[in-house]
Amino acid sequence: MNSKTNQNISVGVDTGKFQLDIYIRPLDIFFTVKNDEKGIKDAVNSIKQYTPKRIVIEATGRLEMPFIMACAEANLPFVIANPIHIKRFAGAIGQRAKTDKLDAKLIAHYGEAIKPKLSTLKPSIMQAMSDLVSRRNQILGMQTMEKNRLQILPKDLAMTIKPILTAFKNQIEKIEAKIIKLIESCPDYQAKNIILQSMKGIGKIAAASIISNLPELGYINNKEASSLVGVAPMNKESGRFKGQRKIQGGRHQVRTVLYMAMMSAIQSNPVFKQTYQRLVAAGKPKKVAIIACIRKMVVTLNSMLRDGLFWDSVGRAKSSNLAIDAIVSC
C-alpha cells in the first residue's frame, strides 16, 4: 500500500450517460462502472484505496454531478476540468485517437502534467443555493398576488395585507443574505459571481441561479448553453407543414430569473437595449425580442466564463488575469 501512496496518483474520469470510464495513472489501471448510484459507489471505493492526489473529471453537463457529489462526501480531491483545456492538452501531446479508454487516460495525464488546482466546489452548497433561489421566487409570486389584491380590496381590508407584505419582504431579504453567504463561502463561486455580475443586468440572484442551476455554463458550446436554458428556437416541420419556431424545454428556473434580469438589462445595458429596440422595430413581438436578447445574454455569459473575461461598459469583454486565475479551478 505504501508503494501506491508514495506515487503521485492521478485519476482520469471520462463521463458518459450510462457509464464512467476510469483510468488511474501511473499504475495503468483502467475500469468501467455504470453511471448510477451503485456504480459510482463502487468507483469511489476502488479509487479511495490508492489515495489519489487528484481526480480529474471533464465537465460535460450534469452527468458528472452525482460522481462529484460522491467524491465530495468521501473527501476525495477532485477537479472539474474545462473540456477546452483538455482538448488543447491533447493537441499539445499530439493525441488524435479517441476512445473511452484513451479519453480517460488523457484526462489522467492532463491531471498529472498540468496539476490543475483542486476544486473547492461543494455540491451541497449548490443545492442549497438552488433551493433558496426557488423559495425566493415562490415568495415573490405570493408577494405579487398580495399586491394585486391590495389594489382591488376596500381600504379597511388593506391593513390585513400590509403586515403580510412586510413579512414577505423580510423573508426575501433573509434569503438573499443566505445566498450571498453561500457564494462567499467558496472561492470558485466568488470568481464566477464576479464575472457574471460584471454584466449590467445580472444581479446577485441571477448570478446565484446560474451558479447553482447551470454549473455547465463556461464548459459547453453556445448552442448547448441556449438549449439548456430553453431559449433556443426549435423547428416544427413535417412534409409541407412549416410550423413557427418556438422555444421549449430547458431549465425553467434559470430562464425565469434571466427573463427578469433582461427586463433590467434592456434599460441599463446599451448592448441589449440596442438589440431589443432593433428587433421590435423589425416587427418582432416584444416577448420574442426579449427571448432573443436572453439567448444573446446566455451565449455571452458562456463565453465570459469560459475565457475568464469581464464585461466592460461598452458591452465588450475584456481580459483579466485575475479572473482567469480565479476561475481556472472550476
Coordinates of C-alpha atoms in Angstrom, one line a residue:
M1 CA 0.0 0.0 0.0
N2 CA 2.9 2.4 0.8
S3 CA 4.3 2.0 -2.7
K4 CA 0.9 3.2 -4.0
T5 CA 0.5 6.1 -1.8
N6 CA 4.1 7.3 -2.4
Q7 CA 3.3 7.8 -6.1
N8 CA 1.6 10.9 -7.5
I9 CA -1.7 9.2 -8.3
S10 CA -3.9 11.0 -10.8
V11 CA -7.3 9.6 -11.8
G12 CA -9.0 10.5 -15.1
V13 CA -12.8 10.0 -15.4
D14 CA -14.5 10.1 -18.8
T15 CA -18.2 10.7 -18.2
G16 CA -20.9 9.1 -20.3
K17 CA -24.7 9.0 -19.9
F18 CA -24.6 5.3 -18.9
Q19 CA -21.1 4.7 -17.8
L20 CA -17.9 6.1 -16.2
D21 CA -14.5 5.1 -17.7
I22 CA -11.8 5.5 -15.1
Y23 CA -8.0 5.4 -15.6
I24 CA -5.5 5.5 -12.7
R25 CA -2.1 6.9 -13.6
P26 CA 0.8 5.9 -13.3
L27 CA -0.5 2.5 -12.2
D28 CA -2.0 1.8 -15.6
I29 CA -5.3 0.6 -14.1
F30 CA -8.5 1.0 -16.2
F31 CA -12.0 0.0 -15.3
T32 CA -15.6 0.9 -16.2
V33 CA -18.6 1.3 -14.0
K34 CA -22.3 2.2 -14.6
N35 CA -23.1 5.8 -14.1
D36 CA -25.6 5.1 -11.4
E37 CA -25.7 5.1 -7.6
K38 CA -24.2 1.6 -7.2
G39 CA -21.6 2.1 -10.0
I40 CA -20.4 5.4 -8.5
K41 CA -20.2 3.9 -5.0
D42 CA -18.0 1.0 -6.3
A43 CA -15.8 3.5 -8.3
V44 CA -15.3 5.8 -5.2
N45 CA -14.4 2.8 -3.0
S46 CA -11.9 1.5 -5.6
I47 CA -10.3 4.9 -6.2
K48 CA -10.1 5.7 -2.5
Q49 CA -7.7 2.8 -1.7
Y50 CA -5.0 4.4 -4.0
T51 CA -5.1 7.8 -2.1
P52 CA -5.1 9.9 -5.3
K53 CA -3.6 13.4 -5.4
R54 CA -6.4 14.5 -7.7
I55 CA -9.4 13.0 -9.6
V56 CA -10.0 14.9 -12.8
I57 CA -13.4 14.7 -14.5
E58 CA -14.3 16.6 -17.6
A59 CA -17.3 19.0 -17.3
T60 CA -19.7 17.8 -20.0
G61 CA -23.0 18.6 -18.4
R62 CA -24.8 17.5 -15.2
L63 CA -23.9 13.9 -15.9
E64 CA -20.8 14.2 -13.8
M65 CA -22.6 15.8 -10.8
P66 CA -23.5 12.5 -9.0
F67 CA -19.9 11.4 -9.1
I68 CA -18.7 14.8 -7.9
M69 CA -21.1 14.7 -5.0
A70 CA -19.9 11.2 -4.1
C71 CA -16.2 12.4 -4.2
A72 CA -17.1 15.4 -2.0
E73 CA -18.8 13.2 0.5
A74 CA -15.8 10.8 0.6
N75 CA -13.4 13.8 1.0
L76 CA -11.6 12.9 -2.2
P77 CA -9.7 15.7 -4.1
F78 CA -11.3 16.4 -7.4
V79 CA -11.1 18.8 -10.3
I80 CA -13.9 19.7 -12.7
A81 CA -11.8 20.3 -15.8
N82 CA -12.7 22.6 -18.7
P83 CA -13.1 20.4 -21.9
I84 CA -11.3 23.1 -23.9
H85 CA -8.2 22.8 -21.7
I86 CA -8.1 19.0 -22.1
K87 CA -8.6 19.4 -25.9
R88 CA -5.7 21.8 -26.1
F89 CA -3.6 19.4 -23.9
A90 CA -4.4 16.6 -26.3
G91 CA -3.2 18.7 -29.2
A92 CA -0.1 19.7 -27.4
I93 CA 0.9 16.0 -26.9
G94 CA -0.3 15.0 -30.4
Q95 CA -3.1 12.7 -29.4
R96 CA -5.7 12.4 -32.1
A97 CA -7.2 8.9 -31.5
K98 CA -10.3 8.9 -29.4
T99 CA -11.9 6.0 -27.5
D100 CA -13.4 5.9 -24.0
K101 CA -10.2 4.4 -22.5
L102 CA -7.9 6.8 -24.3
D103 CA -10.1 9.8 -23.2
A104 CA -9.9 8.6 -19.5
K105 CA -6.1 8.1 -20.0
L106 CA -5.8 11.6 -21.5
I107 CA -7.7 13.2 -18.6
A108 CA -5.4 11.4 -16.0
H109 CA -2.3 12.5 -18.0
Y110 CA -3.6 16.1 -18.0
G111 CA -4.1 16.0 -14.2
E112 CA -0.6 14.6 -13.7
A113 CA 1.2 17.0 -16.1
I114 CA -0.8 20.3 -15.5
K115 CA -1.7 19.7 -11.9
P116 CA -4.8 21.9 -12.1
K117 CA -6.0 23.5 -8.9
L118 CA -8.3 21.3 -6.8
S119 CA -11.9 22.4 -6.9
T120 CA -13.5 23.9 -3.9
L121 CA -17.0 23.5 -5.3
K122 CA -19.4 21.9 -2.8
P123 CA -22.4 20.2 -4.4
S124 CA -24.3 20.6 -1.2
I125 CA -23.9 24.4 -1.4
M126 CA -25.0 24.4 -5.0
Q127 CA -28.2 22.5 -4.0
A128 CA -28.8 24.9 -1.0
M129 CA -28.4 27.9 -3.3
S130 CA -30.8 26.4 -5.8
D131 CA -33.4 25.8 -3.1
L132 CA -33.0 29.3 -1.8
V133 CA -33.5 30.8 -5.3
S134 CA -36.6 28.6 -5.8
R135 CA -38.0 29.7 -2.4
R136 CA -37.4 33.4 -3.2
N137 CA -39.3 33.0 -6.4
Q138 CA -42.2 31.4 -4.6
I139 CA -42.3 34.2 -2.1
L140 CA -42.1 36.8 -4.9
G141 CA -45.1 35.2 -6.5
M142 CA -47.1 35.3 -3.3
Q143 CA -46.0 38.9 -2.8
T144 CA -47.2 39.9 -6.3
M145 CA -50.6 38.3 -5.6
E146 CA -51.0 40.2 -2.4
K147 CA -50.0 43.5 -4.0
N148 CA -52.6 42.9 -6.7
R149 CA -55.3 42.2 -4.0
L150 CA -54.2 45.4 -2.3
Q151 CA -55.3 47.4 -5.4
I152 CA -58.8 46.0 -5.5
L153 CA -59.8 45.4 -1.9
P154 CA -61.6 48.1 0.2
K155 CA -59.3 50.3 2.2
D156 CA -60.5 48.8 5.5
L157 CA -59.1 45.5 4.4
A158 CA -55.7 46.9 3.3
M159 CA -54.4 46.6 6.9
T160 CA -54.8 42.8 6.7
I161 CA -52.5 42.7 3.7
K162 CA -49.7 45.2 4.6
P163 CA -48.3 43.0 7.5
I164 CA -48.1 40.1 5.1
L165 CA -46.2 42.2 2.6
T166 CA -43.8 43.3 5.3
A167 CA -43.3 39.6 6.3
F168 CA -42.6 38.7 2.7
K169 CA -40.1 41.5 2.3
N170 CA -38.2 40.4 5.5
Q171 CA -38.1 36.8 4.3
I172 CA -36.8 37.8 0.9
E173 CA -34.0 39.9 2.5
K174 CA -33.1 36.9 4.7
I175 CA -32.9 34.5 1.8
E176 CA -30.8 36.9 -0.2
A177 CA -28.4 37.3 2.7
K178 CA -28.1 33.5 2.9
I179 CA -27.4 33.2 -0.8
I180 CA -24.6 35.8 -0.6
K181 CA -23.1 34.0 2.4
L182 CA -23.1 30.7 0.5
I183 CA -21.3 32.3 -2.5
E184 CA -18.7 33.9 -0.3
S185 CA -18.0 30.5 1.3
C186 CA -16.4 29.2 -1.9
P187 CA -13.6 30.9 -3.9
D188 CA -14.8 29.3 -7.1
Y189 CA -18.3 30.6 -6.6
Q190 CA -16.9 34.1 -5.8
A191 CA -14.9 34.1 -9.1
K192 CA -17.9 33.1 -11.2
N193 CA -20.1 35.6 -9.3
I194 CA -17.7 38.5 -10.0
I195 CA -17.6 37.7 -13.7
L196 CA -21.3 37.2 -14.0
Q197 CA -22.2 40.4 -12.2
S198 CA -19.8 42.4 -14.3
M199 CA -22.5 42.3 -17.0
K200 CA -25.1 45.1 -16.4
G201 CA -28.5 43.4 -15.8
I202 CA -27.1 40.4 -13.9
G203 CA -27.6 40.8 -10.2
K204 CA -26.8 38.6 -7.2
I205 CA -29.9 36.5 -7.6
A206 CA -29.4 35.9 -11.3
A207 CA -25.8 35.0 -10.7
A208 CA -26.7 32.6 -7.9
S209 CA -29.3 30.9 -10.1
I210 CA -26.7 30.4 -12.9
I211 CA -24.1 29.1 -10.5
S212 CA -26.4 26.7 -8.8
N213 CA -28.7 25.6 -11.6
L214 CA -26.5 26.0 -14.6
P215 CA -23.0 24.8 -13.5
E216 CA -22.2 23.7 -17.1
L217 CA -22.0 27.3 -18.3
G218 CA -18.5 28.1 -19.4
Y219 CA -17.8 24.5 -20.2
I220 CA -20.2 23.9 -23.2
N221 CA -20.7 25.4 -26.6
N222 CA -23.1 28.3 -27.3
K223 CA -25.8 26.1 -28.8
E224 CA -25.8 23.7 -25.8
A225 CA -26.0 26.7 -23.5
S226 CA -29.0 28.1 -25.2
S227 CA -30.7 24.7 -25.2
L228 CA -30.0 24.1 -21.5
V229 CA -31.7 27.4 -20.6
G230 CA -34.5 26.7 -23.1
V231 CA -34.1 29.8 -25.3
A232 CA -33.1 28.1 -28.5
P233 CA -35.9 28.1 -31.1
M234 CA -36.9 24.6 -32.2
N235 CA -38.2 23.9 -35.7
K236 CA -41.6 22.3 -36.2
E237 CA -41.6 20.9 -39.8
S238 CA -43.1 17.8 -41.3
G239 CA -43.7 17.4 -45.0
R240 CA -45.4 20.5 -46.3
F241 CA -46.2 21.7 -42.8
K242 CA -44.0 24.6 -41.7
G243 CA -44.7 25.5 -38.1
Q244 CA -43.5 28.5 -36.2
R245 CA -40.2 28.1 -34.4
K246 CA -40.7 28.1 -30.6
I247 CA -38.6 27.6 -27.5
Q248 CA -39.3 24.6 -25.4
G249 CA -37.8 22.6 -22.5
G250 CA -34.7 23.8 -20.7
R251 CA -34.3 24.8 -17.1
H252 CA -37.3 27.0 -16.4
Q253 CA -36.0 28.3 -13.1
V254 CA -32.9 29.9 -14.7
R255 CA -35.0 31.1 -17.7
T256 CA -37.4 32.8 -15.3
V257 CA -34.7 34.6 -13.4
L258 CA -32.9 35.6 -16.7
Y259 CA -36.2 36.9 -18.1
M260 CA -36.4 39.3 -15.1
A261 CA -32.7 40.1 -15.5
M262 CA -33.2 41.0 -19.1
M263 CA -36.0 43.4 -18.2
S264 CA -33.4 45.3 -16.2
A265 CA -30.7 44.8 -18.9
I266 CA -32.7 46.4 -21.7
Q267 CA -32.9 49.5 -19.5
S268 CA -29.3 49.7 -18.2
N269 CA -27.2 47.7 -20.7
P270 CA -26.7 49.6 -24.0
V271 CA -25.9 46.4 -26.0
F272 CA -29.1 44.6 -25.1
K273 CA -31.2 47.8 -25.3
Q274 CA -30.0 48.3 -28.8
T275 CA -30.7 44.7 -29.8
Y276 CA -34.2 44.8 -28.2
Q277 CA -35.1 48.0 -30.0
R278 CA -33.8 46.8 -33.3
L279 CA -35.8 43.6 -33.1
V280 CA -39.0 45.4 -32.1
A281 CA -38.5 47.9 -34.9
A282 CA -38.2 45.0 -37.3
G283 CA -41.7 43.8 -36.3
K284 CA -40.8 41.1 -33.7
P285 CA -43.3 40.8 -30.8
K286 CA -41.8 42.2 -27.6
K287 CA -41.7 38.8 -25.9
V288 CA -39.9 37.2 -28.8
A289 CA -37.4 40.1 -28.8
I290 CA -36.8 39.6 -25.1
I291 CA -36.2 35.8 -25.5
A292 CA -33.7 36.6 -28.4
C293 CA -31.9 39.0 -26.1
I294 CA -31.8 36.3 -23.3
R295 CA -30.3 33.9 -25.8
K296 CA -27.6 36.5 -26.6
M297 CA -27.0 37.1 -22.9
V298 CA -26.6 33.3 -22.3
V299 CA -24.2 32.9 -25.2
T300 CA -22.1 35.9 -24.0
L301 CA -22.0 34.8 -20.3
N302 CA -20.9 31.3 -21.5
S303 CA -18.0 32.9 -23.4
M304 CA -17.1 35.1 -20.5
L305 CA -17.0 32.2 -18.0
R306 CA -15.1 30.0 -20.5
D307 CA -12.4 32.6 -21.2
G308 CA -12.3 34.3 -17.8
L309 CA -13.4 37.7 -19.1
F310 CA -15.3 40.7 -17.6
W311 CA -17.9 42.8 -19.3
D312 CA -16.9 46.4 -19.8
S313 CA -19.1 49.5 -20.1
V314 CA -19.3 49.4 -23.9
G315 CA -20.5 45.8 -24.0
R316 CA -17.3 44.1 -24.9
A317 CA -15.5 41.5 -22.9
K318 CA -12.0 42.4 -21.6
S319 CA -9.4 40.1 -20.4
S320 CA -8.4 39.9 -16.7
N321 CA -5.6 37.7 -15.5
L322 CA -7.2 37.9 -12.0
A323 CA -10.4 36.4 -13.3
I324 CA -8.6 33.7 -15.3
D325 CA -6.6 32.7 -12.2
A326 CA -9.6 32.6 -10.0
I327 CA -11.8 30.6 -12.3
V328 CA -9.3 28.1 -13.7
S329 CA -10.1 25.6 -11.0
C330 CA -13.8 25.5 -11.7

